[in-house]
Coordinates of C-alpha atoms and ligand atoms in Angstrom, one line a residue:
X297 CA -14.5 9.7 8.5
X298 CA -17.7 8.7 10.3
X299 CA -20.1 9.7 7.5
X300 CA -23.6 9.8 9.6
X301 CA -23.4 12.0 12.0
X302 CA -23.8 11.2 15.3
X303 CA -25.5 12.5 18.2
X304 CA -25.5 16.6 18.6
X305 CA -23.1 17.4 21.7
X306 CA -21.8 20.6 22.6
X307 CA -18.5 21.8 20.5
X308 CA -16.0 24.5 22.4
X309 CA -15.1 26.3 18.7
X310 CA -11.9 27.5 20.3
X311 CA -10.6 24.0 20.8
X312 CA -11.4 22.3 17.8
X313 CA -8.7 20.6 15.6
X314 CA -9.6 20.4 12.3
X315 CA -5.8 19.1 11.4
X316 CA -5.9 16.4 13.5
X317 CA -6.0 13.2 10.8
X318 CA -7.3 11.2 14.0
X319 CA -10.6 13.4 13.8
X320 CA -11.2 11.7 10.2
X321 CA -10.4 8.4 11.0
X322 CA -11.9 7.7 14.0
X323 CA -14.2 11.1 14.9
X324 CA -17.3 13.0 14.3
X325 CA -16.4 15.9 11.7
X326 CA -20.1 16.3 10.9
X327 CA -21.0 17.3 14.1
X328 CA -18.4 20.2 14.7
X329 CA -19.1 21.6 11.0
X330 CA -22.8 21.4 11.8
X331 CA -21.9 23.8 14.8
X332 CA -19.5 25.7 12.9
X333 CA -22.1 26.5 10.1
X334 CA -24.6 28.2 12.7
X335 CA -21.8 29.9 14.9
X336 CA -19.2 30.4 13.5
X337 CA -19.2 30.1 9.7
X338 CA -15.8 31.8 9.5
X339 CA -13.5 30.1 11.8
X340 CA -9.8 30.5 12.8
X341 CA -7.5 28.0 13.7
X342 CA -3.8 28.2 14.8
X343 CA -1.9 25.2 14.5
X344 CA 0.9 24.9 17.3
X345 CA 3.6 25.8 14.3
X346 CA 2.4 29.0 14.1
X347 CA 0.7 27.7 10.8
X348 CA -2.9 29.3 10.6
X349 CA -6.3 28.8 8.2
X350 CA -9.3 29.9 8.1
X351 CA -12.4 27.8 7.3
X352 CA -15.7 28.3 6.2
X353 CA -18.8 25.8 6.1
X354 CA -21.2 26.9 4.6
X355 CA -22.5 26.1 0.8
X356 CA -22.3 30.0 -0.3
X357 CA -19.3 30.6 1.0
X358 CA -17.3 27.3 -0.1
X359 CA -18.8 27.9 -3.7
X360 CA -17.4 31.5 -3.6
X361 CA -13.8 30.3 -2.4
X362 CA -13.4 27.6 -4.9
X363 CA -15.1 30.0 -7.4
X364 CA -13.6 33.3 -7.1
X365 CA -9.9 33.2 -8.4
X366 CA -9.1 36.7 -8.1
X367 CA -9.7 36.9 -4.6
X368 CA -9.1 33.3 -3.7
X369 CA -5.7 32.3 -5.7
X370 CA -4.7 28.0 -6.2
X371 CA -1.3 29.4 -7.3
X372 CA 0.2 29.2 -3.9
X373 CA -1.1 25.2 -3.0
X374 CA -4.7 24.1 -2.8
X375 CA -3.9 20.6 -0.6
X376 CA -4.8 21.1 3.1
X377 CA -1.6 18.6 3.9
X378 CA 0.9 21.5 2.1
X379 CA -0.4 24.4 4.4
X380 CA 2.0 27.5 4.5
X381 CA 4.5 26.2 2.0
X382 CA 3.8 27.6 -1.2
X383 CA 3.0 25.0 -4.2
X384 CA 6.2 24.2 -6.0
X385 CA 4.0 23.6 -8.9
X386 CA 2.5 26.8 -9.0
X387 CA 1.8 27.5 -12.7
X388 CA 2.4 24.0 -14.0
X389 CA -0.1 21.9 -12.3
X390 CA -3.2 22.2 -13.1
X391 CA -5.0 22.6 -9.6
X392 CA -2.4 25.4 -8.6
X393 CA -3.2 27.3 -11.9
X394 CA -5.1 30.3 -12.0
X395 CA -6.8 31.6 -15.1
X396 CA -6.3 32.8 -17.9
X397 CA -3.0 30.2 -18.0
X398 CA -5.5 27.5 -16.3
X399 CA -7.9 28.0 -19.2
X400 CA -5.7 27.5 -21.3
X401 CA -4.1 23.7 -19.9
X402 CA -7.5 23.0 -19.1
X403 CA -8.9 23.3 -22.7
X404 CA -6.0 21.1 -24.2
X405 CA -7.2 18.3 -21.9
X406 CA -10.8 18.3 -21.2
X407 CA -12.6 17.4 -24.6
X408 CA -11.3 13.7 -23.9
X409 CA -12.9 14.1 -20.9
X410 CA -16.3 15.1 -21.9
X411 CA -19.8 12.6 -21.0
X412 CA -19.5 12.4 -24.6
X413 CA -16.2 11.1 -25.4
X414 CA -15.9 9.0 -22.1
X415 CA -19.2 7.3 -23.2
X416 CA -17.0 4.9 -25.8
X417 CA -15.3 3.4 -23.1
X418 CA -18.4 2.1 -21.3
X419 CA -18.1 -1.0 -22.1
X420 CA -14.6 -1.3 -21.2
X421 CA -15.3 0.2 -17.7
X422 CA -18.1 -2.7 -17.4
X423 CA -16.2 -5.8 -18.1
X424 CA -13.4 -4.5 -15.8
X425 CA -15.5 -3.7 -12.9
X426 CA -17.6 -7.0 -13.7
X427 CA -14.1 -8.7 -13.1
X428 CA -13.6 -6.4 -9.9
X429 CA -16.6 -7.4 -8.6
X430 CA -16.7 -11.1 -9.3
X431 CA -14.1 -12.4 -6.1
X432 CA -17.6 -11.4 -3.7
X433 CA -19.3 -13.4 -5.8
X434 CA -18.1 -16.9 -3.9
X435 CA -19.9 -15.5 -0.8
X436 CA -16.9 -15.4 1.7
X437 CA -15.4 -12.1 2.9
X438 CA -14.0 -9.9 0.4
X439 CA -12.7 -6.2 1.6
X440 CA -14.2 -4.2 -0.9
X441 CA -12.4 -0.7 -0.3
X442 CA -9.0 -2.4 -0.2
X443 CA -9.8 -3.6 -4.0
X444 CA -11.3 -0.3 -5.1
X445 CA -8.1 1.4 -4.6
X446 CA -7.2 -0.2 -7.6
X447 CA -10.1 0.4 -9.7
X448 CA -9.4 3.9 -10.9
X449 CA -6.2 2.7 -12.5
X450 CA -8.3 0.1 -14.5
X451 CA -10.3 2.8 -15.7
X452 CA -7.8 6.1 -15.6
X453 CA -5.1 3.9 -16.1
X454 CA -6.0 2.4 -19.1
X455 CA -7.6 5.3 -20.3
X456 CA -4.1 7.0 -20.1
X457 CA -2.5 4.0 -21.6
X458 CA -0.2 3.5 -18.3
X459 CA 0.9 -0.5 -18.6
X460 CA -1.2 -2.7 -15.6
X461 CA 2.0 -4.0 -14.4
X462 CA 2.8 -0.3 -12.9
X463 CA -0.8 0.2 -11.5
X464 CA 0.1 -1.1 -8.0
X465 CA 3.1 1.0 -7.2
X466 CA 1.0 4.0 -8.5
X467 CA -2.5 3.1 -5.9
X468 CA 0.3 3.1 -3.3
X469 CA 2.2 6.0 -4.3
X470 CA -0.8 8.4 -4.9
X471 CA -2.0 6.9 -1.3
X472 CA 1.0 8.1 0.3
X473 CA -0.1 11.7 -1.4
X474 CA -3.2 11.9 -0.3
X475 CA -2.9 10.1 3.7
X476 CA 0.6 10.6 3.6
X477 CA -0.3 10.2 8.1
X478 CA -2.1 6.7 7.3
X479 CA -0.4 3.7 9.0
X480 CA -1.3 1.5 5.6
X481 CA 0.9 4.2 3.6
X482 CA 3.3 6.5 6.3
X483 CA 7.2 6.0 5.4
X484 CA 8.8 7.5 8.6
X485 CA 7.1 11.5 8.4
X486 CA 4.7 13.2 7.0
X487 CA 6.9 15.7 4.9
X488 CA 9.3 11.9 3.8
X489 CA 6.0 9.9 2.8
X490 CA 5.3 13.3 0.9
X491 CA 8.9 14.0 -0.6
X492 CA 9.5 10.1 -1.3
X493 CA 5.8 10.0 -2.8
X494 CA 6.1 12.8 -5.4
X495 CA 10.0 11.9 -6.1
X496 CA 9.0 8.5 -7.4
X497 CA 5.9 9.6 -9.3
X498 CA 7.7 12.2 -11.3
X499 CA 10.6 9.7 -11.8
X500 CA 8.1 7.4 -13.6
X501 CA 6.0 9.9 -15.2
X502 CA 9.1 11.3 -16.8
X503 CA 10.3 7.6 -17.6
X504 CA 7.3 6.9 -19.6
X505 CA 7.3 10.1 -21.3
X506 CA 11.0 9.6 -22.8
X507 CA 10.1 5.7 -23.6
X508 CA 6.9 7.0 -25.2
X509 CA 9.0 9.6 -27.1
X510 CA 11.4 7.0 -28.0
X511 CA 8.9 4.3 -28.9
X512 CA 5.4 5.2 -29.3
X513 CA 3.0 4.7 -27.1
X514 CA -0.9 3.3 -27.4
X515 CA -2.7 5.1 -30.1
X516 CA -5.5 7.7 -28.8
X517 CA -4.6 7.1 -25.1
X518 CA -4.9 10.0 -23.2
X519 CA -1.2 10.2 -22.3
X520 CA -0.6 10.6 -26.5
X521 CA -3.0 13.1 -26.4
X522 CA -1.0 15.0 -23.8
X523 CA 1.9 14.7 -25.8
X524 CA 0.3 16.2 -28.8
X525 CA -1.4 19.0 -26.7
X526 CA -0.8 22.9 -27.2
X527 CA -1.9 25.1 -24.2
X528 CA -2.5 28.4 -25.8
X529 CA 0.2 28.9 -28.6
X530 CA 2.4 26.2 -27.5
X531 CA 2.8 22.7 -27.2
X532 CA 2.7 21.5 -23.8
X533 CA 6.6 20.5 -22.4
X534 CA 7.6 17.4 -20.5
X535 CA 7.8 18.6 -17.3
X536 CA 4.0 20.3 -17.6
X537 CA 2.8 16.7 -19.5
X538 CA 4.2 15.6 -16.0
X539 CA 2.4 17.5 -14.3
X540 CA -1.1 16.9 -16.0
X541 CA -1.2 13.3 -15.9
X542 CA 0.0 13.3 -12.1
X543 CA -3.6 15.5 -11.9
X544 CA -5.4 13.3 -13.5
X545 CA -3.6 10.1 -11.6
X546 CA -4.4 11.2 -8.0
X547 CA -7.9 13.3 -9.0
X548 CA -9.0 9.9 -10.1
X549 CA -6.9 7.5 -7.3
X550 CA -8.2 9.7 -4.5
X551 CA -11.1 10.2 -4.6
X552 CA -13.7 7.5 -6.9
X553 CA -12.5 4.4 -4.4
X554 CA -13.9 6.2 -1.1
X555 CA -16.9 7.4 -3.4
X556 CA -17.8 3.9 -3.9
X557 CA -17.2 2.1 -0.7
X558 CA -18.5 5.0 1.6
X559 CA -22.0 4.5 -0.5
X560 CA -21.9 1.2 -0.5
X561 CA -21.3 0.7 3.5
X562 CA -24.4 4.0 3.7
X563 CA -26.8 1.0 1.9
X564 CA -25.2 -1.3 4.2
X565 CA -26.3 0.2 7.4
X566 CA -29.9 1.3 5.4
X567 CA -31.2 -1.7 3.8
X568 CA -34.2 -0.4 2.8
X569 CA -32.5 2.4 0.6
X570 CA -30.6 -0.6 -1.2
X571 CA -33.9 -2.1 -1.7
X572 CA -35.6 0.7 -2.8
X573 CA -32.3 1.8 -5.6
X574 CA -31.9 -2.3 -6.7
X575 CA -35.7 -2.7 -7.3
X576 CA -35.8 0.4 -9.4
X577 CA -32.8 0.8 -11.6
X578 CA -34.1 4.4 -12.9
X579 CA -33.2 5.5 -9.5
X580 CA -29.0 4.5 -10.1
X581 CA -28.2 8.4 -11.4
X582 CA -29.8 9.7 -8.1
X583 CA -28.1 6.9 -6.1
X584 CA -24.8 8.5 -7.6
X585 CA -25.2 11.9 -7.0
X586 CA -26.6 11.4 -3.0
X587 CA -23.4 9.0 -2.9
X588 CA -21.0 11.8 -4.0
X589 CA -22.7 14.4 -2.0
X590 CA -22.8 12.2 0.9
X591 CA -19.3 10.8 1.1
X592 CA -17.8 14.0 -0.2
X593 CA -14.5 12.3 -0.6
X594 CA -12.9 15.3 -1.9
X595 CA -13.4 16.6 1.7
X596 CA -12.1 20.2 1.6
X597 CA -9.8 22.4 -0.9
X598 CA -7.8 25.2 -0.2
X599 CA -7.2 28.6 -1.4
X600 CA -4.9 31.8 0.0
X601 CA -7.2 35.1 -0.4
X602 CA -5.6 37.9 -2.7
X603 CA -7.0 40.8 -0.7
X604 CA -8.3 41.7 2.6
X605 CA -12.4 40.3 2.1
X606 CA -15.2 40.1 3.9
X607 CA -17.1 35.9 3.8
X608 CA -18.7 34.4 6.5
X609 CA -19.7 37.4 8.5
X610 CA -15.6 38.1 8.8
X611 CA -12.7 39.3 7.1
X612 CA -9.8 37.4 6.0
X613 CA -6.7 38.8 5.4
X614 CA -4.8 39.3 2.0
X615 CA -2.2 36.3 1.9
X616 CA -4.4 34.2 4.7
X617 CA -5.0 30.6 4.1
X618 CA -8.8 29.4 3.5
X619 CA -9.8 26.2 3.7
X620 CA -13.6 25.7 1.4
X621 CA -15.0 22.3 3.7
X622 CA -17.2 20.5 0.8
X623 CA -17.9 17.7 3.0
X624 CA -19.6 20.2 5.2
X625 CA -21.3 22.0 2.0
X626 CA -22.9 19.1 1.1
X627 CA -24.7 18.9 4.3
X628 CA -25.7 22.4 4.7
X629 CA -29.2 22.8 5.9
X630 CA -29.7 25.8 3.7
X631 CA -29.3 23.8 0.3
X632 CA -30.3 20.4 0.8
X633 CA -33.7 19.3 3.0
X634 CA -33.1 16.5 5.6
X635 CA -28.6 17.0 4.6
X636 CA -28.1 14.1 6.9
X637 CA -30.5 11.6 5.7
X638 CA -29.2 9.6 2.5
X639 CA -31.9 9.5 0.3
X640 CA -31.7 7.4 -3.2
X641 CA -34.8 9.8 -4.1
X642 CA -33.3 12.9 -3.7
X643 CA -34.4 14.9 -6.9
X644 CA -32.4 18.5 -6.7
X645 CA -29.2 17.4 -5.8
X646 CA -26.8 20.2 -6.4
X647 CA -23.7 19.1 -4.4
X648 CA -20.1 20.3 -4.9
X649 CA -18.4 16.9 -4.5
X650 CA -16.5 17.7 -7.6
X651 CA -15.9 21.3 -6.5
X652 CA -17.1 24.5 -7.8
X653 CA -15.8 27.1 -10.9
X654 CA -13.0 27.2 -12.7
X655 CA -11.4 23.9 -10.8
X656 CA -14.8 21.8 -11.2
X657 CA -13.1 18.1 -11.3
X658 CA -12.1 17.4 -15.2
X659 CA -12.7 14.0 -14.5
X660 CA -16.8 14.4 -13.2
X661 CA -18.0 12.5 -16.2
X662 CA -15.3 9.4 -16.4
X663 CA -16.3 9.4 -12.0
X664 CA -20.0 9.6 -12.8
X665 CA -20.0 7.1 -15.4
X666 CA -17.6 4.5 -13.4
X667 CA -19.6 5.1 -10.6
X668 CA -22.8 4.3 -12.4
X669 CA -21.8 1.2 -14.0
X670 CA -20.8 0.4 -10.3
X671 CA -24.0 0.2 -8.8
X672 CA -25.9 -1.5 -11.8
X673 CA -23.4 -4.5 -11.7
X674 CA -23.6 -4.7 -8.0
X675 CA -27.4 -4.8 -7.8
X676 CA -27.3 -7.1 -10.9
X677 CA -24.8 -9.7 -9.3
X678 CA -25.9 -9.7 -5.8
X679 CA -29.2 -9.8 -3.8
X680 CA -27.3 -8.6 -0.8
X681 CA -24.7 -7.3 1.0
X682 CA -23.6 -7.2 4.5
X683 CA -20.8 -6.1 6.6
X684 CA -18.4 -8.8 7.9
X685 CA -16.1 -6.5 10.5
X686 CA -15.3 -3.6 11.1
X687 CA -15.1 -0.9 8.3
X688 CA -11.8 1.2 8.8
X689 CA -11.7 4.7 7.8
X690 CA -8.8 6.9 6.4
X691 CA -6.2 9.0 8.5
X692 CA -6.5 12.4 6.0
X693 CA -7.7 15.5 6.8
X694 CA -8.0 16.2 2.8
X695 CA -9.9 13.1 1.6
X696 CA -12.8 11.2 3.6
X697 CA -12.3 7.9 2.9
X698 CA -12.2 4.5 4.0
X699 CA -9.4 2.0 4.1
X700 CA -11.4 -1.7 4.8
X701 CA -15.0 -2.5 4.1
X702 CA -15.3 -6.2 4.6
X703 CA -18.1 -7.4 3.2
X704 CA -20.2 -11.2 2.1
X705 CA -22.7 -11.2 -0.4
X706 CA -25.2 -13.2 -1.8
X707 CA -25.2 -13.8 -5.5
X708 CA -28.6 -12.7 -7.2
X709 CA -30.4 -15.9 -8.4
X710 CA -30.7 -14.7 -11.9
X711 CA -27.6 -12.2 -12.4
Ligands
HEM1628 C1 -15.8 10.7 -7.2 C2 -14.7 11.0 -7.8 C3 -14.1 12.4 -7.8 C4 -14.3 13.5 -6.9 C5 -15.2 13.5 -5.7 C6 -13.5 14.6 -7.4 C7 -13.4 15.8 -6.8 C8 -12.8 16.9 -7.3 C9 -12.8 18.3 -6.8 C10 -13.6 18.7 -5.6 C11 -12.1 19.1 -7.6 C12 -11.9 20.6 -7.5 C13 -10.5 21.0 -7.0 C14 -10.4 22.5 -6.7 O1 -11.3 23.2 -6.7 O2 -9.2 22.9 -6.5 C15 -11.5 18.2 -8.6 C16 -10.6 18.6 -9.6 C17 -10.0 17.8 -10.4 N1 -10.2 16.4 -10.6 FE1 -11.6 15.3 -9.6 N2 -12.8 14.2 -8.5 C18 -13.2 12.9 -8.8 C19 -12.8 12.1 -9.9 C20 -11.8 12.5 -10.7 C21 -11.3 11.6 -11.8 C22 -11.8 10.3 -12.2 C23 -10.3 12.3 -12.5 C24 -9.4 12.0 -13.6 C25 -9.8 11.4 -14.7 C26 -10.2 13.6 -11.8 C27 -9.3 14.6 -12.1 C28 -9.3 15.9 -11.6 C29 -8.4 17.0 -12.0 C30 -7.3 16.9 -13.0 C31 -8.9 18.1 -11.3 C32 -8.3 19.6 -11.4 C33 -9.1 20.4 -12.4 C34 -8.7 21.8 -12.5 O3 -7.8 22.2 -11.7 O4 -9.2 22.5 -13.4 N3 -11.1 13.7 -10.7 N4 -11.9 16.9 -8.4

């Protein structure tokens, strides 16, 4: 998805097609939710199914869908992809969870998660992404968003003790989940890359649990701890263990790659904002946070409204679809001065990149850190970096993100 906006242009509201996948990769979403915001921050749209959503824009309103459980239930699906068939998973996956049972799974996970307890595996996370990095440093053309796919697995991965030599098939597999439309990971349909995607991760997810069961697994990873977890009175069973480290797999596949190259090709195209964040390395944390409110890679999530409720100057209807647009959040006039300049200086930077409420991403910390570590490598290895072709974004209408970034460099004289 084009991530500067482009020139404003008129928008008929009644024609837009905010499912069309080709809109994100080759289109302008910025400048239809900077309409929508103004006009019509609740907006209906039909698809030619019969299938229907509504979406609002704007910063309040997305923070009171993702927020508000009671009125704006995950149980029935939260993924844009899944609209009108309710969520399999309801009740066992984390996302599609409501409170008080959502409290409850979330509590036996998230003190691994914690700044505190990720903050031991910095220097892990550093050596690996100092390897990820080090094939630009030879100067010829490297495609950096085609290796970052596999970097959350180096870093969730391992954290989860999953063995490297099944990290591939699982970048592909949770690609297929999240652009399941995307020529690089389509298999015939949308609803076969879907099925085939989620068959084969649940085949190996329950795999490795009975192995682990059988033989052990390594000590203090993450998976162990699932094993070992109660949620509430109970311990947790296979099939929800399942369904955790799934969460975890395709919160941290889908979304930290497109975080990293969509910020990276922003200082491309604003050399002086690469300048300014390289030559002060104080300025990294900012750098972070206007990268994950300005790639927003985590572009929308859904919700179905319990009741009949009035948002966005309308009513939705109990049992209607809503789809909360972070991406357009994040650039919401209201919230954030200049949204659509990318400023490495932005002090106040309350963004919902990793959502809002009950759902906020588990995984913020372990993202913010990797992301970090990220940028102080890159500035440290190389004096520049250029574009060498043409980036390619990703076919989704759930995550913003970008397939090829191909990039040279220059190695820093003194790294
Ligand atoms: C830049 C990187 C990331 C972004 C932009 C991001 C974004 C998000 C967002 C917007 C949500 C809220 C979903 C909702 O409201 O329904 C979420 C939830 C979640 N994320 Fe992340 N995420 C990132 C990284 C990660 C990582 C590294 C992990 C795993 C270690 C992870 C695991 C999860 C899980 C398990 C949830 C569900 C939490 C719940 O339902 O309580 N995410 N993420």
């Amino acid at each position: 998805m084009r991530l500067t906006a482009g020139p404003e242009h008129a928008v008929d509201l009644d024609h837009v097609d905010l499912f069309d996948p080709e809109l994100f990769a080759l289109g302008d979403p910025h400048a239809i939710w900077n309409v929508m915001r103004t006009e019509a921050p609740l907006h209906h749209q039909v698809l030619p199914d019969g299938r229907a959503f509504w979406s609002v824009t704007r910063y309040e309103d997305v923070c009171r869908v993702l927020g508000d459980h009671r009125v704006f239930t995950s149980e029935r699906g939260t993924v844009v992809t899944q609209l009108g068939h309710d969520d399999i998973a309801s009740g066992l996956l984390m996302t599609s969870t409501d409170p008080p049972r959502h409290t409850e799974v979330r509590r036996s996970i998230s003190g691994r998660l914690t700044a505190r307890a990720v903050a031991s595996w910095e220097d892990r996370i550093r050596r690996a992404i100092v390897g990820f990095l080090e094939p630009a440093l030879d100067g010829g053309r490297w495609d950096l968003a085609e290796g970052a796919y596999r970097l959350p697995m180096i870093v969730a991965g391992a954290l989860l003790g999953i063995p490297e030599r099944d990290w591939d098939d699982l970048v592909r597999l949770t690609g297929m989940v999240t652009a399941p439309t995307d020529p690089e990971f389509r298999l015939g349909t949308q609803t076969a890359t879907l099925t085939i995607a989620h068959h084969e991760i649940f085949q190996y997810l329950g795999e490795h649990i009975r192995q682990r069961r059988a033989t052990g697994g390594e000590a203090e990873s993450l998976f162990d701890h699932l094993m070992s977890a109660h949620a509430g009175r109970a311990p947790l069973n296979d099939e929800e263990i399942a369904y955790d480290a799934y969460s975890l797999l395709l919160g941290a596949n889908a979304t930290t790659p497109h975080t990293l190259s969509g910020t990276v090709l922003t200082l491309i195209e604003r050399p002086e904002q690469f300048d300014k964040a390289q030559a002060d390395p104080s300025l990294t944390p900012s750098l972070v946070e206007e990268g994950l409110r300005w790639t927003s890679a985590a572009c929308n999530f859904m919700r179905y409204a319990t009741a009949d409720t009035r948002i966005g100057g309308g009513t939705v209807r109990a049992g209607d679809a809503v789809v909360a647009w972070i991406g357009s959040a994040n650039r919401d006039e209201s919230q954030f001065a200049d949204p659509h300049e990318f400023d490495v200086t932005r002090g106040e930077n309350r963004h919902v990149a990793f959502g809002f409420g009950p759902h906020y991403c588990i995984g913020a910390p372990l993202a913010r850190m990797t992301a970090r570590i990220f940028f102080e490598e890159l500035f440290r290895m190389f004096s520049s970096v250029e574009l060498d072709g043409e980036p390619q974004h990703l076919r989704s209408i759930f995550i913003a993100g970008m397939t090829h970034l191909p990039i040279v460099t220059r190695k820093r004289a003194k790294p």
